Short mmCIF file of C-alpha atoms in Angstrom, two decimals:
data_model
loop_
_atom_site.label_atom_id
_atom_site.label_comp_id
_atom_site.label_asym_id
_atom_site.label_seq_id
_atom_site.Cartn_x
_atom_site.Cartn_y
_atom_site.Cartn_z
CA MET A 1 -25.10 21.76 2.15
CA SER A 2 -21.65 23.23 1.84
CA TRP A 3 -18.84 20.64 0.25
CA TYR A 4 -14.86 21.37 0.56
CA GLN A 5 -12.33 19.72 -0.26
CA LYS A 6 -8.56 21.13 -0.15
CA THR A 7 -5.77 18.66 -0.98
CA ILE A 8 -2.41 19.05 2.15
CA ARG A 9 0.81 17.76 2.02
CA LEU A 10 2.04 16.33 5.25
CA GLN A 11 6.35 16.58 5.73
CA PRO A 12 8.02 14.09 5.69
CA TYR A 13 7.67 12.13 9.26
CA PRO A 14 10.23 9.09 9.92
CA ARG A 15 8.62 5.39 10.26
CA GLY A 16 6.34 4.92 13.27
CA PHE A 17 2.67 6.98 13.95
CA HIS A 18 2.45 10.44 13.77
CA ILE A 19 -0.34 12.76 15.89
CA ILE A 20 -1.39 15.45 12.87
CA THR A 21 -4.48 15.98 14.51
CA SER A 22 -3.87 19.83 15.04
CA GLN A 23 -2.69 20.21 11.50
CA ILE A 24 -5.04 19.15 9.56
CA GLU A 25 -8.02 21.58 11.20
CA ARG A 26 -5.48 24.18 10.98
CA GLU A 27 -5.27 23.80 7.24
CA MET A 28 -9.28 23.56 6.67
CA PRO A 29 -10.74 26.57 8.84
CA GLU A 30 -14.28 25.97 6.05
CA ILE A 31 -15.71 23.87 9.06
CA ARG A 32 -16.76 26.13 11.52
CA GLU A 33 -19.51 26.93 8.68
CA LEU A 34 -20.38 23.28 9.39
CA LYS A 35 -22.97 22.34 12.20
CA MET A 36 -23.46 18.38 11.60
CA GLY A 37 -21.55 16.70 8.64
CA THR A 38 -18.64 14.09 7.86
CA ALA A 39 -15.71 14.98 7.35
CA HIS A 40 -13.49 12.17 4.89
CA ILE A 41 -9.37 12.49 5.12
CA PHE A 42 -8.15 10.09 2.83
CA ILE A 43 -4.00 8.70 1.49
CA MET A 44 -3.02 9.19 -2.06
CA HIS A 45 -0.55 6.45 -1.16
CA THR A 46 -0.50 2.82 -0.55
CA SER A 47 2.24 2.45 2.57
CA ALA A 48 1.57 5.04 4.99
CA SER A 49 -2.49 5.02 5.80
CA LEU A 50 -4.32 6.59 8.69
CA SER A 51 -6.30 5.46 12.13
CA LEU A 52 -7.35 6.60 15.76
CA ASN A 53 -5.75 6.72 18.41
CA GLU A 54 -4.67 7.63 21.66
CA ASN A 55 -4.10 11.38 21.32
CA ALA A 56 -1.98 11.38 25.13
CA SER A 57 0.73 9.10 26.36
CA PRO A 58 2.96 8.47 23.42
CA ASP A 59 4.16 4.81 24.34
CA VAL A 60 0.97 3.81 21.98
CA ARG A 61 2.31 4.96 19.27
CA THR A 62 5.32 3.52 20.51
CA ASP A 63 3.73 0.38 21.55
CA MET A 64 1.84 0.33 17.85
CA GLU A 65 5.00 0.34 15.69
CA ALA A 66 6.56 -2.77 18.11
CA HIS A 67 3.28 -4.76 16.98
CA PHE A 68 2.53 -4.42 14.19
CA ASN A 69 6.54 -4.83 13.22
CA LYS A 70 5.99 -7.87 14.46
CA MET A 71 2.59 -9.44 13.30
CA ILE A 72 3.95 -8.06 9.64
CA PRO A 73 8.06 -8.86 9.09
CA GLU A 74 10.54 -7.59 7.10
CA ASN A 75 11.81 -10.72 4.93
CA ALA A 76 9.70 -13.13 5.14
CA PRO A 77 10.47 -15.91 2.74
CA TYR A 78 7.11 -15.94 0.95
CA TYR A 79 7.71 -12.31 0.06
CA ARG A 80 8.21 -12.32 -4.17
CA HIS A 81 8.38 -8.35 -3.79
CA THR A 82 11.46 -7.28 -2.18
CA LEU A 83 12.96 -4.89 -4.75
CA GLU A 84 11.97 -2.32 -3.23
CA GLY A 85 13.95 -2.17 0.03
CA PRO A 86 12.59 -4.89 2.90
CA ASP A 87 10.61 -2.59 4.60
CA ASP A 88 8.05 -1.70 1.18
CA MET A 89 5.66 -4.96 1.04
CA PRO A 90 5.37 -4.85 5.10
CA ALA A 91 3.61 -0.90 4.19
CA HIS A 92 2.06 -2.72 2.09
CA ILE A 93 0.41 -4.83 3.93
CA LYS A 94 0.52 -2.59 6.66
CA ALA A 95 -2.39 0.11 4.90
CA SER A 96 -4.47 -3.11 3.92
CA LEU A 97 -4.53 -3.38 7.41
CA LEU A 98 -5.41 0.45 9.02
CA GLY A 99 -7.03 1.59 6.28
CA SER A 100 -6.64 4.62 3.18
CA SER A 101 -9.09 6.77 5.36
CA LEU A 102 -11.26 7.97 8.13
CA MET A 103 -14.61 9.15 7.80
CA LEU A 104 -15.23 11.45 10.85
CA PRO A 105 -18.51 13.14 12.27
CA ILE A 106 -18.66 17.11 12.02
CA LYS A 107 -20.64 18.83 14.96
CA ASN A 108 -20.74 22.37 16.28
CA GLY A 109 -17.77 22.93 12.92
CA ARG A 110 -15.51 21.00 14.71
CA PHE A 111 -14.31 17.19 14.55
CA TYR A 112 -16.95 15.60 16.81
CA LEU A 113 -14.29 13.70 18.34
CA GLY A 114 -13.73 11.20 21.68
CA THR A 115 -12.04 13.21 24.53
CA TRP A 116 -9.00 10.96 23.67
CA GLN A 117 -9.12 9.99 19.75
CA GLY A 118 -5.95 11.69 17.79
CA ILE A 119 -6.32 11.54 13.54
CA TYR A 120 -2.80 8.96 12.65
CA LEU A 121 -0.56 9.22 10.62
CA CYS A 122 0.84 6.03 10.02
CA GLU A 123 4.00 6.05 8.08
CA HIS A 124 5.28 2.63 7.02
CA ARG A 125 8.59 2.83 4.73
CA ASP A 126 12.08 3.85 6.32
CA HIS A 127 12.17 7.62 4.34
CA ALA A 128 9.33 8.50 2.97
CA SER A 129 9.22 12.41 0.94
CA GLY A 130 5.75 14.19 2.05
CA ARG A 131 2.39 12.45 1.58
CA ASN A 132 -0.51 13.82 0.58
CA LEU A 133 -4.22 13.88 1.42
CA VAL A 134 -7.29 14.51 0.49
CA VAL A 135 -9.74 16.40 2.83
CA THR A 136 -13.90 16.09 1.70
CA LEU A 137 -15.89 18.05 4.18
CA ASN A 138 -19.95 18.10 3.49
CA GLY A 139 -22.59 18.53 6.13
CA GLU A 140 -25.20 21.76 6.28
CA MET B 1 -26.32 18.62 -5.51
CA SER B 2 -26.68 14.77 -6.50
CA TRP B 3 -26.84 11.53 -5.63
CA TYR B 4 -26.33 7.94 -7.03
CA GLN B 5 -26.57 4.60 -5.59
CA LYS B 6 -25.74 1.06 -8.02
CA THR B 7 -25.36 -2.20 -6.88
CA ILE B 8 -22.47 -4.17 -9.14
CA ARG B 9 -22.03 -7.73 -9.75
CA LEU B 10 -18.88 -8.83 -10.05
CA GLN B 11 -18.07 -12.40 -11.32
CA PRO B 12 -16.69 -14.99 -9.32
CA TYR B 13 -12.82 -14.56 -9.07
CA PRO B 14 -10.25 -17.47 -7.25
CA ARG B 15 -9.39 -17.48 -3.87
CA GLY B 16 -6.73 -13.77 -3.92
CA PHE B 17 -6.89 -10.25 -4.65
CA HIS B 18 -7.96 -8.67 -6.98
CA ILE B 19 -8.49 -5.28 -9.11
CA ILE B 20 -11.82 -3.62 -9.88
CA THR B 21 -11.12 -0.11 -10.29
CA SER B 22 -11.56 0.12 -14.12
CA GLN B 23 -14.40 -2.38 -14.84
CA ILE B 24 -16.65 -0.08 -11.56
CA GLU B 25 -15.70 2.43 -13.07
CA ARG B 26 -17.43 1.63 -16.47
CA GLU B 27 -20.03 0.67 -14.23
CA MET B 28 -20.88 4.51 -13.49
CA PRO B 29 -20.08 7.20 -15.90
CA GLU B 30 -22.79 8.70 -13.52
CA ILE B 31 -18.94 9.77 -11.69
CA ARG B 32 -18.53 12.43 -14.54
CA GLU B 33 -20.99 14.55 -13.31
CA LEU B 34 -19.90 15.54 -10.18
CA LYS B 35 -16.81 18.26 -10.11
CA MET B 36 -16.36 17.70 -5.61
CA GLY B 37 -18.18 14.47 -3.97
CA THR B 38 -17.40 11.49 -2.02
CA ALA B 39 -17.54 7.62 -3.80
CA HIS B 40 -18.68 5.01 -0.96
CA ILE B 41 -18.34 1.38 -2.41
CA PHE B 42 -19.53 -1.54 0.19
CA ILE B 43 -19.67 -5.59 -0.20
CA MET B 44 -22.82 -7.07 0.89
CA HIS B 45 -20.56 -10.30 1.75
CA THR B 46 -19.03 -11.43 4.51
CA SER B 47 -16.20 -13.41 3.85
CA ALA B 48 -14.43 -11.37 0.79
CA SER B 49 -13.14 -7.82 1.51
CA LEU B 50 -12.14 -4.34 -0.39
CA SER B 51 -9.17 -2.30 0.41
CA LEU B 52 -6.67 0.22 -1.60
CA ASN B 53 -3.01 -0.65 -2.72
CA GLU B 54 -0.56 -1.42 -5.36
CA ASN B 55 -1.95 -1.19 -8.76
CA ALA B 56 0.96 -2.33 -10.57
CA SER B 57 3.15 -4.59 -9.87
CA PRO B 58 0.93 -8.26 -9.97
CA ASP B 59 3.45 -9.84 -6.80
CA VAL B 60 2.03 -6.72 -4.14
CA ARG B 61 -1.92 -9.47 -4.58
CA THR B 62 0.48 -12.94 -4.37
CA ASP B 63 2.31 -11.22 -1.10
CA MET B 64 -0.95 -9.86 0.65
CA GLU B 65 -2.65 -13.54 0.15
CA ALA B 66 0.72 -15.37 1.81
CA HIS B 67 0.57 -12.70 4.28
CA PHE B 68 -2.49 -12.62 5.61
CA ASN B 69 -2.94 -16.70 5.09
CA LYS B 70 0.18 -16.58 7.58
CA MET B 71 -1.46 -14.47 10.25
CA ILE B 72 -4.42 -16.09 9.59
CA PRO B 73 -4.40 -19.69 9.33
CA GLU B 74 -6.83 -22.21 8.62
CA ASN B 75 -7.75 -24.75 10.97
CA ALA B 76 -6.84 -23.31 14.02
CA PRO B 77 -7.41 -24.91 17.18
CA TYR B 78 -9.95 -22.84 18.37
CA TYR B 79 -11.41 -22.00 16.13
CA ARG B 80 -15.77 -23.11 16.43
CA HIS B 81 -17.31 -21.82 13.15
CA THR B 82 -15.71 -24.55 11.66
CA LEU B 83 -18.82 -26.86 9.68
CA GLU B 84 -18.41 -24.82 6.16
CA GLY B 85 -15.07 -25.49 5.78
CA PRO B 86 -11.45 -25.04 6.78
CA ASP B 87 -11.53 -20.78 4.24
CA ASP B 88 -14.42 -19.88 6.66
CA MET B 89 -13.24 -18.34 9.68
CA PRO B 90 -10.39 -17.40 8.41
CA ALA B 91 -12.20 -15.07 5.77
CA HIS B 92 -14.70 -13.72 7.95
CA ILE B 93 -11.86 -13.14 10.33
CA LYS B 94 -10.31 -11.80 6.97
CA ALA B 95 -12.93 -9.48 6.15
CA SER B 96 -12.69 -7.68 9.11
CA LEU B 97 -9.57 -6.84 9.38
CA LEU B 98 -9.80 -5.66 5.23
CA GLY B 99 -12.77 -4.13 5.58
CA SER B 100 -16.66 -4.17 4.19
CA SER B 101 -15.68 -0.78 2.26
CA LEU B 102 -13.99 2.11 0.65
CA MET B 103 -14.21 5.75 0.93
CA LEU B 104 -13.13 7.56 -1.88
CA PRO B 105 -13.37 11.19 -3.09
CA ILE B 106 -13.86 12.05 -6.59
CA LYS B 107 -12.76 15.83 -8.48
CA ASN B 108 -14.04 16.45 -11.37
CA GLY B 109 -15.89 14.08 -12.25
CA ARG B 110 -13.49 10.93 -11.41
CA PHE B 111 -12.36 9.47 -8.43
CA TYR B 112 -9.41 11.68 -6.92
CA LEU B 113 -6.97 8.30 -6.70
CA GLY B 114 -2.58 8.93 -5.97
CA THR B 115 -1.00 7.07 -8.80
CA TRP B 116 0.00 3.81 -7.90
CA GLN B 117 -3.60 2.64 -6.26
CA GLY B 118 -5.80 1.27 -7.63
CA ILE B 119 -9.09 -1.08 -5.81
CA TYR B 120 -9.14 -4.40 -4.58
CA LEU B 121 -11.15 -6.79 -4.05
CA CYS B 122 -9.82 -9.45 -1.57
CA GLU B 123 -11.54 -12.51 -2.38
CA HIS B 124 -11.65 -15.13 0.55
CA ARG B 125 -13.19 -17.86 -0.02
CA ASP B 126 -11.92 -21.06 -2.42
CA HIS B 127 -15.31 -21.76 -4.44
CA ALA B 128 -17.18 -18.06 -3.64
CA SER B 129 -19.92 -17.24 -6.52
CA GLY B 130 -20.29 -13.28 -7.99
CA ARG B 131 -19.75 -10.72 -5.50
CA ASN B 132 -22.38 -8.19 -5.27
CA LEU B 133 -21.94 -3.92 -4.58
CA VAL B 134 -23.48 -1.57 -3.74
CA VAL B 135 -21.39 1.91 -5.20
CA THR B 136 -23.24 5.52 -3.28
CA LEU B 137 -22.12 8.75 -5.27
CA ASN B 138 -22.46 12.02 -3.79
CA GLY B 139 -21.08 15.35 -4.73
CA GLU B 140 -22.02 17.84 -7.01
CA MET C 1 -31.58 16.25 1.13
CA SER C 2 -31.47 16.10 4.76
CA TRP C 3 -29.07 15.38 7.23
CA TYR C 4 -29.61 13.68 10.83
CA GLN C 5 -27.29 12.96 13.81
CA LYS C 6 -27.64 11.85 16.72
CA THR C 7 -25.58 10.12 20.21
CA ILE C 8 -25.87 6.51 21.13
CA ARG C 9 -25.80 5.52 24.78
CA LEU C 10 -24.90 1.60 25.08
CA GLN C 11 -24.61 -0.33 27.61
CA PRO C 12 -21.72 -1.44 28.78
CA TYR C 13 -20.50 -5.05 27.28
CA PRO C 14 -18.20 -7.76 28.55
CA ARG C 15 -14.91 -8.05 25.80
CA GLY C 16 -16.12 -9.85 23.58
CA PHE C 17 -17.33 -9.63 19.99
CA HIS C 18 -22.13 -8.39 20.30
CA ILE C 19 -24.05 -7.50 17.48
CA ILE C 20 -25.73 -4.58 17.97
CA THR C 21 -27.57 -3.93 14.13
CA SER C 22 -31.41 -4.20 15.72
CA GLN C 23 -30.66 -1.58 18.83
CA ILE C 24 -28.89 0.94 15.32
CA GLU C 25 -31.99 0.64 13.82
CA ARG C 26 -34.58 1.63 16.90
CA GLU C 27 -32.46 4.70 17.70
CA MET C 28 -32.34 5.98 13.86
CA PRO C 29 -35.96 6.16 12.89
CA GLU C 30 -35.16 9.01 10.72
CA ILE C 31 -33.64 6.18 8.38
CA ARG C 32 -36.93 5.81 6.93
CA GLU C 33 -37.33 9.69 5.60
CA LEU C 34 -34.15 8.57 3.50
CA LYS C 35 -34.64 7.06 -0.34
CA MET C 36 -30.57 6.64 -1.06
CA GLY C 37 -27.96 8.16 1.39
CA THR C 38 -25.35 7.11 4.11
CA ALA C 39 -24.98 6.52 7.43
CA HIS C 40 -21.81 7.11 9.10
CA ILE C 41 -21.41 4.85 12.68
CA PHE C 42 -19.03 6.60 14.04
CA ILE C 43 -17.25 4.69 17.65
CA MET C 44 -16.20 7.87 19.59
CA HIS C 45 -13.47 5.65 22.34
CA THR C 46 -10.10 4.17 21.35
CA SER C 47 -10.02 0.40 22.29
CA ALA C 48 -13.23 -0.33 21.31
CA SER C 49 -14.15 -0.47 17.42
CA LEU C 50 -17.01 -0.90 14.66
CA SER C 51 -16.96 -4.19 13.07
CA LEU C 52 -19.05 -5.64 9.80
CA ASN C 53 -19.87 -9.46 10.11
CA GLU C 54 -21.67 -12.59 10.48
CA ASN C 55 -25.10 -12.46 12.51
CA ALA C 56 -26.02 -16.08 11.90
CA SER C 57 -23.37 -18.00 14.07
CA PRO C 58 -22.12 -17.21 17.71
CA ASP C 59 -19.44 -19.08 17.54
CA VAL C 60 -18.14 -16.89 14.79
CA ARG C 61 -18.43 -13.98 17.69
CA THR C 62 -16.35 -16.42 19.66
CA ASP C 63 -13.63 -17.39 16.80
CA MET C 64 -12.58 -13.88 16.55
CA GLU C 65 -12.02 -12.90 20.03
CA ALA C 66 -10.50 -16.11 20.40
CA HIS C 67 -8.17 -15.21 16.76
CA PHE C 68 -8.04 -11.79 18.24
CA ASN C 69 -6.33 -12.00 21.56
CA LYS C 70 -4.10 -14.99 19.60
CA MET C 71 -2.97 -12.26 16.76
CA ILE C 72 -1.82 -9.53 19.62
CA PRO C 73 -1.60 -10.88 22.93
CA GLU C 74 -1.76 -9.60 26.07
CA ASN C 75 1.94 -8.83 28.10
CA ALA C 76 3.87 -8.65 25.00
CA PRO C 77 7.28 -7.91 25.84
CA TYR C 78 7.60 -4.97 24.05
CA TYR C 79 4.93 -2.83 25.30
CA ARG C 80 5.67 0.20 27.15
CA HIS C 81 1.76 1.05 27.61
CA THR C 82 1.34 -0.67 30.93
CA LEU C 83 -0.16 1.13 33.89
CA GLU C 84 -3.66 0.49 32.91
CA GLY C 85 -3.48 -3.26 32.41
CA PRO C 86 -2.93 -6.38 30.24
CA ASP C 87 -5.92 -5.34 27.76
CA ASP C 88 -5.14 -1.59 27.73
CA MET C 89 -2.72 -1.68 24.58
CA PRO C 90 -4.64 -5.38 22.67
CA ALA C 91 -7.17 -2.86 23.06
CA HIS C 92 -5.76 -0.28 21.15
CA ILE C 93 -4.21 -2.41 18.72
CA LYS C 94 -7.20 -4.02 18.01
CA ALA C 95 -9.31 -0.67 17.48
CA SER C 96 -7.43 1.04 15.03
CA LEU C 97 -6.96 -2.50 12.74
CA LEU C 98 -11.17 -3.12 13.50
CA GLY C 99 -11.79 0.53 12.94
CA SER C 100 -14.31 3.22 14.32
CA SER C 101 -16.10 4.04 11.98
CA LEU C 102 -18.84 1.72 9.94
CA MET C 103 -20.44 3.60 6.35
CA LEU C 104 -23.41 2.01 5.47
CA PRO C 105 -25.89 2.55 2.15
CA ILE C 106 -29.86 3.73 2.94
CA LYS C 107 -32.33 2.17 0.35
CA ASN C 108 -35.66 2.34 0.33
CA GLY C 109 -35.78 4.08 4.50
CA ARG C 110 -33.41 1.57 5.34
CA PHE C 111 -29.72 0.46 6.13
CA TYR C 112 -28.58 -1.55 2.63
CA LEU C 113 -26.78 -4.81 3.70
CA GLY C 114 -26.37 -8.27 2.47
CA THR C 115 -28.70 -11.07 3.85
CA TRP C 116 -25.36 -12.52 6.53
CA GLN C 117 -24.12 -9.12 7.42
CA GLY C 118 -24.87 -7.98 10.89
CA ILE C 119 -23.02 -4.16 13.08
CA TYR C 120 -20.53 -5.71 15.50
CA LEU C 121 -19.22 -3.54 19.03
CA CYS C 122 -16.12 -5.05 19.22
CA GLU C 123 -15.20 -4.74 23.30
CA HIS C 124 -11.68 -4.56 23.18
CA ARG C 125 -11.39 -3.91 27.03
CA ASP C 126 -11.99 -6.78 30.79
CA HIS C 127 -13.85 -4.10 33.09
CA ALA C 128 -15.35 -1.06 30.41
CA SER C 129 -18.43 1.47 31.05
CA GLY C 130 -21.11 2.34 28.27
CA ARG C 131 -19.52 2.96 25.14
CA ASN C 132 -20.56 6.37 22.65
CA LEU C 133 -21.76 6.16 19.03
CA VAL C 134 -22.25 9.05 16.69
CA VAL C 135 -24.90 8.39 13.15
CA THR C 136 -25.50 10.14 10.94
CA LEU C 137 -26.92 9.66 8.43
CA ASN C 138 -27.57 12.14 4.81
CA GLY C 139 -28.94 11.19 1.93
CA GLU C 140 -32.58 12.08 -0.19
#
């Protein structure tokens, strides 16, 4: 029975959806110690989020950004929280819709994902600095 | 290696988004026993949900409510599940979009959250009675 | 302290929302060994998702499908990822909105759910073959 926990600093990413699977794998070599368990990946922010989605066609990431911008527009007339810029309130809404954490199964020392699944950083701000993740592994 | 589990009864809240971080901290003093782990917070209902978002400006909560009401309107012509009132079916949709549980990292006896992150109860019904949460802590 | 992990193959389901609670319970009899813990249910795909919602009225499932189809339409003019058919890109967006995994509390050998909560398979493709789930139980 083992626990591992680490804070990972991501570089600044432009607004949009980005695959970060291999960086997380690289920073958590301890996962190889676990035959069975779970990995919790948590983002410590309220204007960016994490999701799992297709790791192949980059068009999926572009279309996700386009659709979220339409579904949660900037400058909606009912927004009151506008002081930090037009991208701020939509970023908060997107963050709650997509979620602040992922839970992944671990099997035989690796994230046990489907063939097409990759970990997305969903950056909702126009000019974010880097983001902090907390990864917690638990298993045996 | 320790497990703690408790059911928490929340008071009735009006429809909208509400910060409940300090109540959960108060009801789970056992978290202080854990140096590293995870906290699972689960809502036992299908018309309310949990989310993490900004704990500072109350405008964020107001704008979230306004936006969700626009994105998932009452009285959509295609709703069939209307017997329990116009707020009922939108509440179910919002509950699935925002999610029924949160998973938070635990570090040094506390929820390990970002500076601006607070736990939201998202109450989607007009006249809900209190809600039940199940909190499960696991760590070492 | 025990871990159990199993891959479950679901039969093909038509596009829409389907209750699969009893199948998962049937395939995980090991849950009876756990007095307290958590169950992680994970879908290994990027065009289907898991959610918790009402287990009673089938109208809720029909209305969910209707609403998600309106909120994330086929053939949006800004989609570029269209080679795999008009249902494909909406399926990816719905998958991220609803999420790839559920975390449920375990109490006294059972999923500890609210009275009205059921596990939904959300099938977003028109002609999907079966889907794979990974269930990981952890508790004592």
